[in-house]
Amino acid sequence: MTAGRHPGEVVPFSPHAHDTFRFLDRSMDDRGVVRLRYGLDGGPEFEERFDLPLPDSREAVDEARIERLLSLLHWVAGVSYYKTAAPPRVAFSGGPPPPATATLLEVLYSEGLGEFAATAGLRHIPRPAFAPGPAPDLHPDDTPPRRVLVPVGGGKDSAVAIEVVRRSGLEFALFSVGAAPAIERTVAVADRPWLRARRHIDPLVRDGLLHSALNGHVPVTAIVSCVALLVAALHGYDTVSLANERSASAGNRWFDGVEINHQFSKSARAEALFADALREVAPGLRLFSILRPASELSIARAFARLTRYHRAFTSC
């Protein structure tokens, strides 16, 4: 939050006064507290925080990989603060993203904000350029999945994904950002280890304290995915298995000559872009949806057979 402001104080703000969004710095301390800092030229600055579950020992953790995944989270989570002004440019206080990651970010900060642009009254979808830096020199790793982390949202898709992974015979645990009641109930029914992170959005955005700031939908699944990947790497899981089904790739409106998908970060295209970025920054770590081929109807049928989850889930 901007220095010198009192908690709860509304900050005068003009989105059009800002030309550049800046990725300032990021860190993770030995308690698992992640701090991600951002700013707009001329202010304000923002800080997002995550509290991550840590393993008992980090002797086997690839710390260089953790640093690269921390950067990925920093860049992706910035979309929540970029949207306050949606300026034409971005800048990096640290190094720029490598090529495949830059491509992911360019799409995430444009098509991923399509719904936001259409509802916030913008004339066009934002299209900031993410100039890439060099790719890290890492060896490919095509080792088959062995340990799976399954994000849980508390809906029927999560329950079906959990049971599909269970039937695979692979070792798996559950993951969530936060602990909504439906998540807690689903975890209790699934009876698997649970790794839980907590997210703390900067009060300027969380409490709507930027007067006249732009607001609207952001690709939150992309942010949750990055947190899950970071936790997976810390705890020795090689796969994050999402529960996004086939219709998540379908658009719902047109704007600025682009078919807008309000679920963009759940789409097959976003999944493919993430896969390319992970091959670049964390080879051997995978992110994919185990329900991708399935229709909503087939998932509903599968869920109907999972009667023990019926009192646990919530659904929109």
PDB file of C-alpha atoms in Angstrom:
ATOM      1  CA  MET A   1       0.000   0.000   0.000  1.00  0.00           C
ATOM      2  CA  THR A   2       1.209   3.529  -0.750  1.00  0.00           C
ATOM      3  CA  ALA A   3       3.362   4.943   2.047  1.00  0.00           C
ATOM      4  CA  GLY A   4       1.948   7.813   4.094  1.00  0.00           C
ATOM      5  CA  ARG A   5      -1.689   6.768   3.730  1.00  0.00           C
ATOM      6  CA  HIS A   6      -3.868   5.883   6.673  1.00  0.00           C
ATOM      7  CA  PRO A   7      -5.625   2.498   6.607  1.00  0.00           C
ATOM      8  CA  GLY A   8      -9.028   2.828   4.967  1.00  0.00           C
ATOM      9  CA  GLU A   9      -8.262   6.226   3.424  1.00  0.00           C
ATOM     10  CA  VAL A  10      -9.557   6.703  -0.123  1.00  0.00           C
ATOM     11  CA  VAL A  11      -6.750   7.664  -2.505  1.00  0.00           C
ATOM     12  CA  PRO A  12      -7.375  10.141  -5.356  1.00  0.00           C
ATOM     13  CA  PHE A  13      -6.640   8.299  -8.577  1.00  0.00           C
ATOM     14  CA  SER A  14      -6.864   8.921 -12.309  1.00  0.00           C
ATOM     15  CA  PRO A  15      -6.271   5.833 -14.470  1.00  0.00           C
ATOM     16  CA  HIS A  16      -5.412   7.917 -17.523  1.00  0.00           C
ATOM     17  CA  ALA A  17      -2.568   9.673 -15.682  1.00  0.00           C
ATOM     18  CA  HIS A  18      -0.436   6.523 -15.696  1.00  0.00           C
ATOM     19  CA  ASP A  19       1.611   5.349 -18.652  1.00  0.00           C
ATOM     20  CA  THR A  20       3.577   2.413 -17.215  1.00  0.00           C
ATOM     21  CA  PHE A  21       2.954  -0.459 -14.824  1.00  0.00           C
ATOM     22  CA  ARG A  22       6.087  -1.604 -13.015  1.00  0.00           C
ATOM     23  CA  PHE A  23       7.029  -4.987 -11.603  1.00  0.00           C
ATOM     24  CA  LEU A  24       9.156  -3.833  -8.672  1.00  0.00           C
ATOM     25  CA  ASP A  25      10.422  -6.824  -6.689  1.00  0.00           C
ATOM     26  CA  ARG A  26       9.415 -10.105  -5.102  1.00  0.00           C
ATOM     27  CA  SER A  27      10.634 -12.195  -2.174  1.00  0.00           C
ATOM     28  CA  MET A  28       9.893 -15.255  -0.069  1.00  0.00           C
ATOM     29  CA  ASP A  29      11.163 -15.498   3.495  1.00  0.00           C
ATOM     30  CA  ASP A  30      11.985 -18.573   5.569  1.00  0.00           C
ATOM     31  CA  ARG A  31       8.419 -18.633   6.955  1.00  0.00           C
ATOM     32  CA  GLY A  32       6.916 -19.012   3.479  1.00  0.00           C
ATOM     33  CA  VAL A  33       5.671 -15.418   3.275  1.00  0.00           C
ATOM     34  CA  VAL A  34       5.739 -14.257  -0.346  1.00  0.00           C
ATOM     35  CA  ARG A  35       5.702 -10.524  -1.069  1.00  0.00           C
ATOM     36  CA  LEU A  36       5.046  -9.228  -4.578  1.00  0.00           C
ATOM     37  CA  ARG A  37       5.496  -5.502  -5.180  1.00  0.00           C
ATOM     38  CA  TYR A  38       4.184  -3.422  -8.073  1.00  0.00           C
ATOM     39  CA  GLY A  39       3.759   0.230  -8.944  1.00  0.00           C
ATOM     40  CA  LEU A  40       2.358   2.677 -11.444  1.00  0.00           C
ATOM     41  CA  ASP A  41       4.566   5.498 -12.670  1.00  0.00           C
ATOM     42  CA  GLY A  42       4.028   8.393 -10.283  1.00  0.00           C
ATOM     43  CA  GLY A  43       2.422   6.048  -7.724  1.00  0.00           C
ATOM     44  CA  PRO A  44       0.698   4.309  -6.094  1.00  0.00           C
ATOM     45  CA  GLU A  45       2.583   1.150  -5.175  1.00  0.00           C
ATOM     46  CA  PHE A  46       0.986  -2.174  -4.265  1.00  0.00           C
ATOM     47  CA  GLU A  47       2.014  -5.257  -2.313  1.00  0.00           C
ATOM     48  CA  GLU A  48       0.339  -8.632  -2.578  1.00  0.00           C
ATOM     49  CA  ARG A  49       1.205 -11.306  -0.035  1.00  0.00           C
ATOM     50  CA  PHE A  50       0.842 -15.066   0.086  1.00  0.00           C
ATOM     51  CA  ASP A  51       1.429 -17.330   3.063  1.00  0.00           C
ATOM     52  CA  LEU A  52       2.660 -20.662   1.715  1.00  0.00           C
ATOM     53  CA  PRO A  53       2.882 -24.017   3.490  1.00  0.00           C
ATOM     54  CA  LEU A  54       6.516 -25.096   3.760  1.00  0.00           C
ATOM     55  CA  PRO A  55       7.969 -28.611   3.883  1.00  0.00           C
ATOM     56  CA  ASP A  56       9.654 -29.815   7.058  1.00  0.00           C
ATOM     57  CA  SER A  57      12.999 -29.646   5.252  1.00  0.00           C
ATOM     58  CA  ARG A  58      14.145 -27.823   2.124  1.00  0.00           C
ATOM     59  CA  GLU A  59      17.280 -29.912   1.605  1.00  0.00           C
ATOM     60  CA  ALA A  60      15.801 -31.570  -1.501  1.00  0.00           C
ATOM     61  CA  VAL A  61      14.228 -28.370  -2.871  1.00  0.00           C
ATOM     62  CA  ASP A  62      15.673 -26.904  -6.074  1.00  0.00           C
ATOM     63  CA  GLU A  63      15.989 -23.309  -4.869  1.00  0.00           C
ATOM     64  CA  ALA A  64      16.864 -21.968  -8.329  1.00  0.00           C
ATOM     65  CA  ARG A  65      13.617 -23.442  -9.655  1.00  0.00           C
ATOM     66  CA  ILE A  66      11.725 -21.854  -6.751  1.00  0.00           C
ATOM     67  CA  GLU A  67      13.172 -18.458  -7.692  1.00  0.00           C
ATOM     68  CA  ARG A  68      12.045 -18.860 -11.303  1.00  0.00           C
ATOM     69  CA  LEU A  69       8.549 -19.916 -10.216  1.00  0.00           C
ATOM     70  CA  LEU A  70       8.436 -16.992  -7.801  1.00  0.00           C
ATOM     71  CA  SER A  71       9.129 -14.676 -10.736  1.00  0.00           C
ATOM     72  CA  LEU A  72       6.371 -16.366 -12.733  1.00  0.00           C
ATOM     73  CA  LEU A  73       3.918 -15.771  -9.883  1.00  0.00           C
ATOM     74  CA  HIS A  74       5.076 -12.147  -9.592  1.00  0.00           C
ATOM     75  CA  TRP A  75       4.433 -11.488 -13.270  1.00  0.00           C
ATOM     76  CA  VAL A  76       1.079 -13.300 -13.430  1.00  0.00           C
ATOM     77  CA  ALA A  77      -0.361 -11.949 -10.157  1.00  0.00           C
ATOM     78  CA  GLY A  78       0.423  -8.399 -11.271  1.00  0.00           C
ATOM     79  CA  VAL A  79      -2.650  -8.471 -13.487  1.00  0.00           C
ATOM     80  CA  SER A  80      -4.820  -7.622 -10.438  1.00  0.00           C
ATOM     81  CA  TYR A  81      -2.987  -4.295 -10.063  1.00  0.00           C
ATOM     82  CA  TYR A  82      -2.292  -3.568 -13.714  1.00  0.00           C
ATOM     83  CA  LYS A  83      -6.057  -3.428 -14.275  1.00  0.00           C
ATOM     84  CA  THR A  84      -6.454  -0.379 -11.994  1.00  0.00           C
ATOM     85  CA  ALA A  85      -5.192   1.805 -14.849  1.00  0.00           C
ATOM     86  CA  ALA A  86      -4.490  -0.632 -17.732  1.00  0.00           C
ATOM     87  CA  PRO A  87      -1.595   1.510 -19.033  1.00  0.00           C
ATOM     88  CA  PRO A  88      -0.008   0.857 -22.437  1.00  0.00           C
ATOM     89  CA  ARG A  89       3.410  -0.174 -21.107  1.00  0.00           C
ATOM     90  CA  VAL A  90       4.998  -2.467 -18.544  1.00  0.00           C
ATOM     91  CA  ALA A  91       8.520  -2.280 -17.103  1.00  0.00           C
ATOM     92  CA  PHE A  92      10.662  -4.553 -14.961  1.00  0.00           C
ATOM     93  CA  SER A  93      12.938  -3.550 -12.113  1.00  0.00           C
ATOM     94  CA  GLY A  94      14.430  -7.043 -12.244  1.00  0.00           C
ATOM     95  CA  GLY A  95      15.095  -9.089 -15.346  1.00  0.00           C
ATOM     96  CA  PRO A  96      12.433  -9.510 -18.039  1.00  0.00           C
ATOM     97  CA  PRO A  97      10.565 -12.790 -18.566  1.00  0.00           C
ATOM     98  CA  PRO A  98      12.025 -15.397 -20.929  1.00  0.00           C
ATOM     99  CA  PRO A  99      10.396 -15.820 -24.368  1.00  0.00           C
ATOM    100  CA  ALA A 100       7.630 -18.397 -23.755  1.00  0.00           C
ATOM    101  CA  THR A 101       6.741 -16.740 -20.463  1.00  0.00           C
ATOM    102  CA  ALA A 102       6.580 -13.341 -22.168  1.00  0.00           C
ATOM    103  CA  THR A 103       4.142 -14.811 -24.704  1.00  0.00           C
ATOM    104  CA  LEU A 104       1.964 -16.180 -21.890  1.00  0.00           C
ATOM    105  CA  LEU A 105       1.959 -12.783 -20.180  1.00  0.00           C
ATOM    106  CA  GLU A 106       1.130 -10.841 -23.339  1.00  0.00           C
ATOM    107  CA  VAL A 107      -1.926 -13.026 -23.905  1.00  0.00           C
ATOM    108  CA  LEU A 108      -2.919 -13.026 -20.232  1.00  0.00           C
ATOM    109  CA  TYR A 109      -2.729  -9.210 -20.026  1.00  0.00           C
ATOM    110  CA  SER A 110      -4.740  -8.798 -23.252  1.00  0.00           C
ATOM    111  CA  GLU A 111      -7.202 -11.609 -24.004  1.00  0.00           C
ATOM    112  CA  GLY A 112      -7.208 -12.565 -20.325  1.00  0.00           C
ATOM    113  CA  LEU A 113      -8.482  -9.048 -19.586  1.00  0.00           C
ATOM    114  CA  GLY A 114     -11.015  -9.042 -22.416  1.00  0.00           C
ATOM    115  CA  GLU A 115     -14.032  -9.389 -20.127  1.00  0.00           C
ATOM    116  CA  PHE A 116     -12.619  -6.659 -17.882  1.00  0.00           C
ATOM    117  CA  ALA A 117     -12.112  -4.300 -20.846  1.00  0.00           C
ATOM    118  CA  ALA A 118     -15.630  -4.873 -22.136  1.00  0.00           C
ATOM    119  CA  THR A 119     -17.291  -4.216 -18.776  1.00  0.00           C
ATOM    120  CA  ALA A 120     -15.001  -1.421 -17.529  1.00  0.00           C
ATOM    121  CA  GLY A 121     -15.871   0.855 -20.435  1.00  0.00           C
ATOM    122  CA  LEU A 122     -12.533   0.651 -22.265  1.00  0.00           C
ATOM    123  CA  ARG A 123     -12.532   1.240 -26.004  1.00  0.00           C
ATOM    124  CA  HIS A 124      -9.977  -1.490 -26.627  1.00  0.00           C
ATOM    125  CA  ILE A 125      -8.486  -4.540 -24.971  1.00  0.00           C
ATOM    126  CA  PRO A 126      -5.149  -3.671 -23.289  1.00  0.00           C
ATOM    127  CA  ARG A 127      -2.158  -4.935 -25.238  1.00  0.00           C
ATOM    128  CA  PRO A 128       1.045  -4.192 -23.294  1.00  0.00           C
ATOM    129  CA  ALA A 129       4.186  -5.660 -24.851  1.00  0.00           C
ATOM    130  CA  PHE A 130       6.353  -7.936 -22.704  1.00  0.00           C
ATOM    131  CA  ALA A 131       9.806  -7.706 -24.267  1.00  0.00           C
ATOM    132  CA  PRO A 132      11.476 -11.065 -23.554  1.00  0.00           C
ATOM    133  CA  GLY A 133      14.864 -11.742 -22.083  1.00  0.00           C
ATOM    134  CA  PRO A 134      16.962 -14.856 -22.698  1.00  0.00           C
ATOM    135  CA  ALA A 135      15.653 -18.318 -21.843  1.00  0.00           C
ATOM    136  CA  PRO A 136      17.387 -20.107 -18.965  1.00  0.00           C
ATOM    137  CA  ASP A 137      19.730 -22.900 -20.041  1.00  0.00           C
ATOM    138  CA  LEU A 138      17.866 -25.893 -18.601  1.00  0.00           C
ATOM    139  CA  HIS A 139      17.674 -29.528 -19.685  1.00  0.00           C
ATOM    140  CA  PRO A 140      14.310 -30.921 -20.851  1.00  0.00           C
ATOM    141  CA  ASP A 141      12.611 -33.330 -18.463  1.00  0.00           C
ATOM    142  CA  ASP A 142       9.898 -35.665 -19.761  1.00  0.00           C
ATOM    143  CA  THR A 143       9.752 -37.910 -16.694  1.00  0.00           C
ATOM    144  CA  PRO A 144       6.202 -39.305 -16.285  1.00  0.00           C
ATOM    145  CA  PRO A 145       4.092 -37.897 -13.429  1.00  0.00           C
ATOM    146  CA  ARG A 146       4.686 -39.499 -10.023  1.00  0.00           C
ATOM    147  CA  ARG A 147       3.255 -37.115  -7.401  1.00  0.00           C
ATOM    148  CA  VAL A 148       0.198 -34.961  -8.132  1.00  0.00           C
ATOM    149  CA  LEU A 149      -1.179 -31.842  -6.446  1.00  0.00           C
ATOM    150  CA  VAL A 150      -4.907 -31.301  -7.043  1.00  0.00           C
ATOM    151  CA  PRO A 151      -6.285 -27.770  -6.515  1.00  0.00           C
ATOM    152  CA  VAL A 152      -9.693 -27.787  -4.823  1.00  0.00           C
ATOM    153  CA  GLY A 153     -12.332 -25.112  -5.299  1.00  0.00           C
ATOM    154  CA  GLY A 154     -15.221 -26.869  -3.611  1.00  0.00           C
ATOM    155  CA  GLY A 155     -17.302 -27.501  -6.732  1.00  0.00           C
ATOM    156  CA  LYS A 156     -18.350 -30.723  -8.406  1.00  0.00           C
ATOM    157  CA  ASP A 157     -15.457 -30.489 -10.890  1.00  0.00           C
ATOM    158  CA  SER A 158     -12.960 -30.630  -8.015  1.00  0.00           C
ATOM    159  CA  ALA A 159     -14.587 -33.739  -6.573  1.00  0.00           C
ATOM    160  CA  VAL A 160     -14.545 -35.532  -9.916  1.00  0.00           C
ATOM    161  CA  ALA A 161     -10.909 -34.559 -10.540  1.00  0.00           C
ATOM    162  CA  ILE A 162      -9.896 -35.844  -7.093  1.00  0.00           C
ATOM    163  CA  GLU A 163     -11.450 -39.233  -7.764  1.00  0.00           C
ATOM    164  CA  VAL A 164      -9.986 -39.497 -11.283  1.00  0.00           C
ATOM    165  CA  VAL A 165      -6.524 -38.862  -9.850  1.00  0.00           C
ATOM    166  CA  ARG A 166      -7.187 -41.337  -7.031  1.00  0.00           C
ATOM    167  CA  ARG A 167      -8.001 -44.040  -9.596  1.00  0.00           C
ATOM    168  CA  SER A 168      -4.697 -43.378 -11.373  1.00  0.00           C
ATOM    169  CA  GLY A 169      -2.869 -44.895  -8.420  1.00  0.00           C
ATOM    170  CA  LEU A 170      -0.444 -41.971  -8.219  1.00  0.00           C
ATOM    171  CA  GLU A 171       0.431 -40.377  -4.906  1.00  0.00           C
ATOM    172  CA  PHE A 172      -1.519 -37.135  -4.537  1.00  0.00           C
ATOM    173  CA  ALA A 173      -2.411 -34.327  -2.168  1.00  0.00           C
ATOM    174  CA  LEU A 174      -4.921 -31.483  -2.247  1.00  0.00           C
ATOM    175  CA  PHE A 175      -4.238 -27.760  -2.522  1.00  0.00           C
ATOM    176  CA  SER A 176      -6.228 -24.584  -2.084  1.00  0.00           C
ATOM    177  CA  VAL A 177      -5.808 -20.854  -1.766  1.00  0.00           C
ATOM    178  CA  GLY A 178      -7.943 -20.074   1.247  1.00  0.00           C
ATOM    179  CA  ALA A 179     -10.321 -22.388   3.058  1.00  0.00           C
ATOM    180  CA  ALA A 180     -13.908 -21.628   2.112  1.00  0.00           C
ATOM    181  CA  PRO A 181     -16.415 -23.939   3.822  1.00  0.00           C
ATOM    182  CA  ALA A 182     -17.044 -25.933   0.623  1.00  0.00           C
ATOM    183  CA  ILE A 183     -13.295 -26.489   0.247  1.00  0.00           C
ATOM    184  CA  GLU A 184     -13.002 -27.701   3.843  1.00  0.00           C
ATOM    185  CA  ARG A 185     -15.940 -30.068   3.377  1.00  0.00           C
ATOM    186  CA  THR A 186     -14.532 -31.453   0.115  1.00  0.00           C
ATOM    187  CA  VAL A 187     -11.107 -31.983   1.670  1.00  0.00           C
ATOM    188  CA  ALA A 188     -12.678 -33.786   4.626  1.00  0.00           C
ATOM    189  CA  VAL A 189     -14.543 -36.168   2.323  1.00  0.00           C
ATOM    190  CA  ALA A 190     -11.505 -36.771   0.091  1.00  0.00           C
ATOM    191  CA  ASP A 191      -9.351 -37.637   3.119  1.00  0.00           C
ATOM    192  CA  ARG A 192      -6.007 -36.708   1.564  1.00  0.00           C
ATOM    193  CA  PRO A 193      -3.176 -34.431   2.748  1.00  0.00           C
ATOM    194  CA  TRP A 194      -4.061 -30.753   2.247  1.00  0.00           C
ATOM    195  CA  LEU A 195      -1.629 -27.948   1.484  1.00  0.00           C
ATOM    196  CA  ARG A 196      -3.272 -24.548   1.982  1.00  0.00           C
ATOM    197  CA  ALA A 197      -2.010 -21.119   0.968  1.00  0.00           C
ATOM    198  CA  ARG A 198      -3.471 -17.771   1.988  1.00  0.00           C
ATOM    199  CA  ARG A 199      -3.710 -14.739  -0.266  1.00  0.00           C
ATOM    200  CA  HIS A 200      -3.676 -11.125   0.941  1.00  0.00           C
ATOM    201  CA  ILE A 201      -4.611  -8.589  -1.742  1.00  0.00           C
ATOM    202  CA  ASP A 202      -3.339  -5.039  -1.253  1.00  0.00           C
ATOM    203  CA  PRO A 203      -6.026  -3.026   0.614  1.00  0.00           C
ATOM    204  CA  LEU A 204      -6.008  -0.346  -2.091  1.00  0.00           C
ATOM    205  CA  VAL A 205      -7.510  -2.910  -4.469  1.00  0.00           C
ATOM    206  CA  ARG A 206      -9.227  -5.232  -2.007  1.00  0.00           C
ATOM    207  CA  ASP A 207     -11.144  -2.430  -0.287  1.00  0.00           C
ATOM    208  CA  GLY A 208     -11.686  -0.266  -3.375  1.00  0.00           C
ATOM    209  CA  LEU A 209      -9.677   2.647  -1.973  1.00  0.00           C
ATOM    210  CA  LEU A 210      -8.413   3.943  -5.345  1.00  0.00           C
ATOM    211  CA  HIS A 211     -11.050   6.472  -6.321  1.00  0.00           C
ATOM    212  CA  SER A 212     -12.031   5.997 -10.002  1.00  0.00           C
ATOM    213  CA  ALA A 213      -9.733   2.977 -10.503  1.00  0.00           C
ATOM    214  CA  LEU A 214     -10.757   0.614 -13.272  1.00  0.00           C
ATOM    215  CA  ASN A 215     -12.249  -2.618 -12.005  1.00  0.00           C
ATOM    216  CA  GLY A 216     -13.494  -5.921 -13.330  1.00  0.00           C
ATOM    217  CA  HIS A 217     -12.743  -9.579 -13.935  1.00  0.00           C
ATOM    218  CA  VAL A 218      -9.144 -10.822 -13.861  1.00  0.00           C
ATOM    219  CA  PRO A 219      -7.830 -14.293 -14.785  1.00  0.00           C
ATOM    220  CA  VAL A 220      -7.672 -15.502 -11.187  1.00  0.00           C
ATOM    221  CA  THR A 221      -7.241 -19.174 -12.130  1.00  0.00           C
ATOM    222  CA  ALA A 222      -3.873 -18.258 -13.634  1.00  0.00           C
ATOM    223  CA  ILE A 223      -2.823 -16.754 -10.298  1.00  0.00           C
ATOM    224  CA  VAL A 224      -4.006 -19.783  -8.316  1.00  0.00           C
ATOM    225  CA  SER A 225      -2.198 -22.045 -10.791  1.00  0.00           C
ATOM    226  CA  CYS A 226       1.084 -20.218 -10.206  1.00  0.00           C
ATOM    227  CA  VAL A 227       0.706 -20.509  -6.435  1.00  0.00           C
ATOM    228  CA  ALA A 228      -0.050 -24.222  -6.818  1.00  0.00           C
ATOM    229  CA  LEU A 229       3.055 -24.696  -8.974  1.00  0.00           C
ATOM    230  CA  LEU A 230       5.233 -22.966  -6.401  1.00  0.00           C
ATOM    231  CA  VAL A 231       3.813 -25.081  -3.569  1.00  0.00           C
ATOM    232  CA  ALA A 232       4.194 -28.232  -5.690  1.00  0.00           C
ATOM    233  CA  ALA A 233       7.876 -27.476  -6.275  1.00  0.00           C
ATOM    234  CA  LEU A 234       8.440 -26.814  -2.576  1.00  0.00           C
ATOM    235  CA  HIS A 235       6.849 -30.113  -1.553  1.00  0.00           C
ATOM    236  CA  GLY A 236       8.204 -32.384  -4.278  1.00  0.00           C
ATOM    237  CA  TYR A 237       5.113 -32.732  -6.471  1.00  0.00           C
ATOM    238  CA  ASP A 238       5.780 -32.858 -10.208  1.00  0.00           C
ATOM    239  CA  THR A 239       2.241 -32.289 -11.496  1.00  0.00           C
ATOM    240  CA  VAL A 240      -0.592 -29.859 -10.773  1.00  0.00           C
ATOM    241  CA  SER A 241      -3.836 -31.367 -12.027  1.00  0.00           C
ATOM    242  CA  LEU A 242      -6.633 -28.849 -12.588  1.00  0.00           C
ATOM    243  CA  ALA A 243     -10.349 -29.539 -13.040  1.00  0.00           C
ATOM    244  CA  ASN A 244     -11.131 -27.371 -16.083  1.00  0.00           C
ATOM    245  CA  GLU A 245     -13.557 -28.977 -18.509  1.00  0.00           C
ATOM    246  CA  ARG A 246     -14.031 -28.630 -22.255  1.00  0.00           C
ATOM    247  CA  SER A 247     -16.524 -25.758 -22.255  1.00  0.00           C
ATOM    248  CA  ALA A 248     -14.047 -23.536 -20.368  1.00  0.00           C
ATOM    249  CA  SER A 249     -12.511 -22.848 -23.793  1.00  0.00           C
ATOM    250  CA  ALA A 250     -15.738 -21.406 -25.233  1.00  0.00           C
ATOM    251  CA  GLY A 251     -16.103 -17.660 -25.730  1.00  0.00           C
ATOM    252  CA  ASN A 252     -19.118 -15.776 -24.432  1.00  0.00           C
ATOM    253  CA  ARG A 253     -19.039 -12.437 -26.315  1.00  0.00           C
ATOM    254  CA  TRP A 254     -17.143 -10.359 -28.888  1.00  0.00           C
ATOM    255  CA  PHE A 255     -15.286  -7.148 -28.093  1.00  0.00           C
ATOM    256  CA  ASP A 256     -12.649  -5.172 -29.999  1.00  0.00           C
ATOM    257  CA  GLY A 257     -12.649  -7.801 -32.742  1.00  0.00           C
ATOM    258  CA  VAL A 258     -11.791 -10.597 -30.291  1.00  0.00           C
ATOM    259  CA  GLU A 259     -13.951 -13.433 -29.013  1.00  0.00           C
ATOM    260  CA  ILE A 260     -13.921 -12.904 -25.250  1.00  0.00           C
ATOM    261  CA  ASN A 261     -13.839 -15.807 -22.839  1.00  0.00           C
ATOM    262  CA  HIS A 262     -14.489 -14.834 -19.220  1.00  0.00           C
ATOM    263  CA  GLN A 263     -12.905 -18.175 -18.268  1.00  0.00           C
ATOM    264  CA  PHE A 264      -9.804 -17.547 -20.366  1.00  0.00           C
ATOM    265  CA  SER A 265      -7.308 -18.736 -17.758  1.00  0.00           C
ATOM    266  CA  LYS A 266      -9.229 -22.042 -17.564  1.00  0.00           C
ATOM    267  CA  SER A 267      -9.106 -22.533 -21.344  1.00  0.00           C
ATOM    268  CA  ALA A 268      -7.090 -25.053 -23.345  1.00  0.00           C
ATOM    269  CA  ARG A 269      -5.176 -22.165 -24.910  1.00  0.00           C
ATOM    270  CA  ALA A 270      -4.075 -20.822 -21.538  1.00  0.00           C
ATOM    271  CA  GLU A 271      -3.097 -24.349 -20.495  1.00  0.00           C
ATOM    272  CA  ALA A 272      -0.896 -24.720 -23.585  1.00  0.00           C
ATOM    273  CA  LEU A 273       0.768 -21.351 -22.961  1.00  0.00           C
ATOM    274  CA  PHE A 274       1.491 -22.355 -19.362  1.00  0.00           C
ATOM    275  CA  ALA A 275       2.960 -25.651 -20.561  1.00  0.00           C
ATOM    276  CA  ASP A 276       5.372 -23.782 -22.847  1.00  0.00           C
ATOM    277  CA  ALA A 277       6.375 -21.433 -20.028  1.00  0.00           C
ATOM    278  CA  LEU A 278       6.964 -24.312 -17.611  1.00  0.00           C
ATOM    279  CA  ARG A 279       9.181 -26.153 -20.089  1.00  0.00           C
ATOM    280  CA  GLU A 280      11.239 -22.964 -20.085  1.00  0.00           C
ATOM    281  CA  VAL A 281      11.445 -22.192 -16.346  1.00  0.00           C
ATOM    282  CA  ALA A 282      10.689 -25.496 -14.574  1.00  0.00           C
ATOM    283  CA  PRO A 283      11.109 -28.514 -16.873  1.00  0.00           C
ATOM    284  CA  GLY A 284       9.589 -31.621 -15.347  1.00  0.00           C
ATOM    285  CA  LEU A 285       6.847 -29.650 -13.583  1.00  0.00           C
ATOM    286  CA  ARG A 286       3.464 -29.919 -15.289  1.00  0.00           C
ATOM    287  CA  LEU A 287       0.166 -28.069 -15.165  1.00  0.00           C
ATOM    288  CA  PHE A 288      -2.815 -29.526 -16.973  1.00  0.00           C
ATOM    289  CA  SER A 289      -6.510 -30.221 -16.578  1.00  0.00           C
ATOM    290  CA  ILE A 290      -7.387 -33.853 -16.087  1.00  0.00           C
ATOM    291  CA  LEU A 291     -10.994 -33.075 -17.085  1.00  0.00           C
ATOM    292  CA  ARG A 292     -10.159 -31.204 -20.301  1.00  0.00           C
ATOM    293  CA  PRO A 293     -11.839 -33.714 -22.680  1.00  0.00           C
ATOM    294  CA  ALA A 294     -15.006 -33.921 -20.577  1.00  0.00           C
ATOM    295  CA  SER A 295     -18.276 -32.083 -21.137  1.00  0.00           C
ATOM    296  CA  GLU A 296     -20.258 -30.455 -18.354  1.00  0.00           C
ATOM    297  CA  LEU A 297     -22.890 -33.184 -18.732  1.00  0.00           C
ATOM    298  CA  SER A 298     -20.387 -36.025 -18.401  1.00  0.00           C
ATOM    299  CA  ILE A 299     -18.875 -34.387 -15.309  1.00  0.00           C
ATOM    300  CA  ALA A 300     -22.341 -33.977 -13.792  1.00  0.00           C
ATOM    301  CA  ARG A 301     -23.028 -37.664 -14.438  1.00  0.00           C
ATOM    302  CA  ALA A 302     -19.729 -38.655 -12.824  1.00  0.00           C
ATOM    303  CA  PHE A 303     -20.444 -36.421  -9.849  1.00  0.00           C
ATOM    304  CA  ALA A 304     -23.906 -37.929  -9.426  1.00  0.00           C
ATOM    305  CA  ARG A 305     -22.186 -41.221  -8.588  1.00  0.00           C
ATOM    306  CA  LEU A 306     -19.954 -39.581  -5.956  1.00  0.00           C
ATOM    307  CA  THR A 307     -22.696 -39.398  -3.355  1.00  0.00           C
ATOM    308  CA  ARG A 308     -20.372 -38.796  -0.402  1.00  0.00           C
ATOM    309  CA  TYR A 309     -19.488 -35.378  -1.883  1.00  0.00           C
ATOM    310  CA  HIS A 310     -23.084 -34.270  -2.394  1.00  0.00           C
ATOM    311  CA  ARG A 311     -23.336 -32.467   0.948  1.00  0.00           C
ATOM    312  CA  ALA A 312     -19.862 -30.984   0.566  1.00  0.00           C
ATOM    313  CA  PHE A 313     -19.835 -29.136  -2.734  1.00  0.00           C
ATOM    314  CA  THR A 314     -21.032 -25.744  -3.844  1.00  0.00           C
ATOM    315  CA  SER A 315     -21.713 -24.679  -7.419  1.00  0.00           C
ATOM    316  CA  CYS A 316     -22.567 -21.585  -9.393  1.00  0.00           C
TER     317      CYS A 316
END
